[in-house]
Amino acid sequence: MDKDREADMNSTPGNILTQLLKAVRLSRLLEIDYSDGRGRASTRRVQPLALTFYPHGQILGAYCLLREDFRQFRIDRIVSARETGENFGPSAPDLVRRYRRRIAHDAPPEPLRFSGSLDWGTCEPSGPLGAG
């Protein structure tokens, strides 16, 4: 793990990130205290499904029992997290699939930006289908 990402993870208050990782891995229901972008506090019971790491921050993807829908919570706005002692295990794989479909469907298209020039004549395939 690179040192910058490790520093970001360790700066999460109360080591909340460790709790979130454990809850995602073990399909444990959480109660979180959350502060939205306007500073309004709320308590949510969530089924944590995924943690996503972006250059600008981390997101908890979860099914919110209060809103009865999928939500994304910025980890830096989670004030505290508590395990409820409940599991949501058998439904977890289906919830994760539904969450991923929803996120893919709702995501606005983002323009691709390139720095420098791109010469298609020099591009070579890579990855599982390419040579490199």
One Martini backbone bead per residue (centre of mass of N, CA, C, O) as a GRO file, in nm:
protein
  132
    1MET     BB    1   0.098   0.035   0.023
    2ASP     BB    2   0.082   0.351  -0.006
    3LYS     BB    3   0.154   0.621   0.195
    4ASP     BB    4  -0.079   0.811   0.118
    5ARG     BB    5  -0.315   0.613   0.160
    6GLU     BB    6  -0.245   0.539   0.449
    7ALA     BB    7  -0.280   0.824   0.563
    8ASP     BB    8  -0.576   0.858   0.488
    9MET     BB    9  -0.682   0.613   0.648
   10ASN     BB   10  -0.562   0.709   0.931
   11SER     BB   11  -0.743   0.987   0.934
   12THR     BB   12  -0.975   0.840   1.022
   13PRO     BB   13  -1.195   0.856   1.253
   14GLY     BB   14  -1.168   0.601   1.481
   15ASN     BB   15  -1.112   0.384   1.268
   16ILE     BB   16  -1.358   0.342   1.066
   17LEU     BB   17  -1.245   0.186   0.825
   18THR     BB   18  -1.213  -0.084   0.970
   19GLN     BB   19  -1.514  -0.126   1.027
   20LEU     BB   20  -1.609  -0.117   0.732
   21LEU     BB   21  -1.445  -0.350   0.621
   22LYS     BB   22  -1.565  -0.565   0.808
   23ALA     BB   23  -1.866  -0.525   0.732
   24VAL     BB   24  -1.836  -0.594   0.436
   25ARG     BB   25  -1.703  -0.877   0.464
   26LEU     BB   26  -1.945  -0.980   0.691
   27SER     BB   27  -2.230  -0.859   0.660
   28ARG     BB   28  -2.278  -0.598   0.855
   29LEU     BB   29  -2.471  -0.413   1.035
   30LEU     BB   30  -2.502  -0.054   1.051
   31GLU     BB   31  -2.451   0.237   1.254
   32ILE     BB   32  -2.458   0.576   1.147
   33ASP     BB   33  -2.298   0.885   1.176
   34TYR     BB   34  -2.397   1.168   0.972
   35SER     BB   35  -2.257   1.433   0.765
   36ASP     BB   36  -2.345   1.644   0.550
   37GLY     BB   37  -2.267   1.907   0.334
   38ARG     BB   38  -2.447   2.099   0.551
   39GLY     BB   39  -2.417   1.956   0.853
   40ARG     BB   40  -2.626   1.738   0.873
   41ALA     BB   41  -2.753   1.515   1.098
   42SER     BB   42  -2.747   1.146   1.096
   43THR     BB   43  -2.903   0.826   1.136
   44ARG     BB   44  -2.793   0.506   1.005
   45ARG     BB   45  -2.904   0.206   0.859
   46VAL     BB   46  -2.664  -0.024   0.714
   47GLN     BB   47  -2.560  -0.204   0.418
   48PRO     BB   48  -2.251  -0.281   0.352
   49LEU     BB   49  -2.087  -0.325   0.019
   50ALA     BB   50  -1.867  -0.082  -0.043
   51LEU     BB   51  -1.537   0.031  -0.120
   52THR     BB   52  -1.417   0.346  -0.248
   53PHE     BB   53  -1.122   0.465  -0.414
   54TYR     BB   54  -1.021   0.793  -0.446
   55PRO     BB   55  -0.823   1.062  -0.481
   56HIS     BB   56  -1.050   1.249  -0.306
   57GLY     BB   57  -1.165   0.973  -0.171
   58GLN     BB   58  -1.408   0.793   0.023
   59ILE     BB   59  -1.660   0.527  -0.025
   60LEU     BB   60  -1.975   0.418   0.092
   61GLY     BB   61  -2.157   0.147  -0.010
   62ALA     BB   62  -2.519   0.133   0.052
   63TYR     BB   63  -2.798   0.016   0.225
   64CYS     BB   64  -3.068   0.213   0.323
   65LEU     BB   65  -3.322   0.172   0.555
   66LEU     BB   66  -3.449   0.455   0.561
   67ARG     BB   67  -3.458   0.499   0.228
   68GLU     BB   68  -3.474   0.236   0.063
   69ASP     BB   69  -3.168   0.265  -0.059
   70PHE     BB   70  -2.909   0.357  -0.228
   71ARG     BB   71  -2.588   0.473  -0.097
   72GLN     BB   72  -2.343   0.738  -0.059
   73PHE     BB   73  -2.063   0.765   0.169
   74ARG     BB   74  -1.858   0.973   0.308
   75ILE     BB   75  -1.610   0.891   0.520
   76ASP     BB   76  -1.541   1.186   0.633
   77ARG     BB   77  -1.867   1.200   0.741
   78ILE     BB   78  -1.821   0.978   0.942
   79VAL     BB   79  -1.841   0.988   1.284
   80SER     BB   80  -1.981   0.697   1.333
   81ALA     BB   81  -1.961   0.332   1.411
   82ARG     BB   82  -2.197   0.051   1.454
   83GLU     BB   83  -2.261  -0.250   1.551
   84THR     BB   84  -2.564  -0.454   1.576
   85GLY     BB   85  -2.531  -0.788   1.531
   86GLU     BB   86  -2.620  -0.797   1.237
   87ASN     BB   87  -2.697  -0.983   0.951
   88PHE     BB   88  -2.708  -0.993   0.562
   89GLY     BB   89  -2.583  -1.230   0.399
   90PRO     BB   90  -2.768  -1.376   0.173
   91SER     BB   91  -2.821  -1.081   0.023
   92ALA     BB   92  -2.544  -0.957  -0.058
   93PRO     BB   93  -2.483  -1.037  -0.357
   94ASP     BB   94  -2.739  -0.903  -0.473
   95LEU     BB   95  -2.689  -0.618  -0.367
   96VAL     BB   96  -2.422  -0.572  -0.513
   97ARG     BB   97  -2.529  -0.601  -0.799
   98ARG     BB   98  -2.742  -0.374  -0.779
   99TYR     BB   99  -2.548  -0.150  -0.705
  100ARG     BB  100  -2.366  -0.161  -0.957
  101ARG     BB  101  -2.589  -0.105  -1.160
  102ARG     BB  102  -2.676   0.167  -1.047
  103ILE     BB  103  -2.408   0.316  -1.069
  104ALA     BB  104  -2.369   0.273  -1.373
  105HIS     BB  105  -2.640   0.414  -1.454
  106ASP     BB  106  -2.600   0.698  -1.284
  107ALA     BB  107  -2.351   0.767  -1.421
  108PRO     BB  108  -2.199   1.014  -1.551
  109PRO     BB  109  -2.051   1.116  -1.812
  110GLU     BB  110  -1.703   1.128  -1.874
  111PRO     BB  111  -1.459   1.297  -1.988
  112LEU     BB  112  -1.183   1.263  -2.174
  113ARG     BB  113  -0.840   1.328  -2.080
  114PHE     BB  114  -0.554   1.459  -2.245
  115SER     BB  115  -0.208   1.466  -2.242
  116GLY     BB  116  -0.107   1.561  -2.516
  117SER     BB  117  -0.059   1.325  -2.755
  118LEU     BB  118  -0.247   1.107  -2.984
  119ASP     BB  119  -0.132   0.808  -3.149
  120TRP     BB  120  -0.285   0.546  -3.293
  121GLY     BB  121  -0.032   0.412  -3.436
  122THR     BB  122   0.110   0.356  -3.130
  123CYS     BB  123  -0.101   0.179  -3.027
  124GLU     BB  124  -0.132  -0.088  -2.789
  125PRO     BB  125  -0.234  -0.365  -2.675
  126SER     BB  126  -0.368  -0.461  -2.354
  127GLY     BB  127  -0.406  -0.703  -2.143
  128PRO     BB  128  -0.606  -0.980  -2.173
  129LEU     BB  129  -0.631  -0.921  -2.506
  130GLY     BB  130  -0.344  -0.848  -2.524
  131ALA     BB  131   0.008  -0.852  -2.536
  132GLY     BB  132   0.068  -0.664  -2.254
   0.00000   0.00000   0.00000
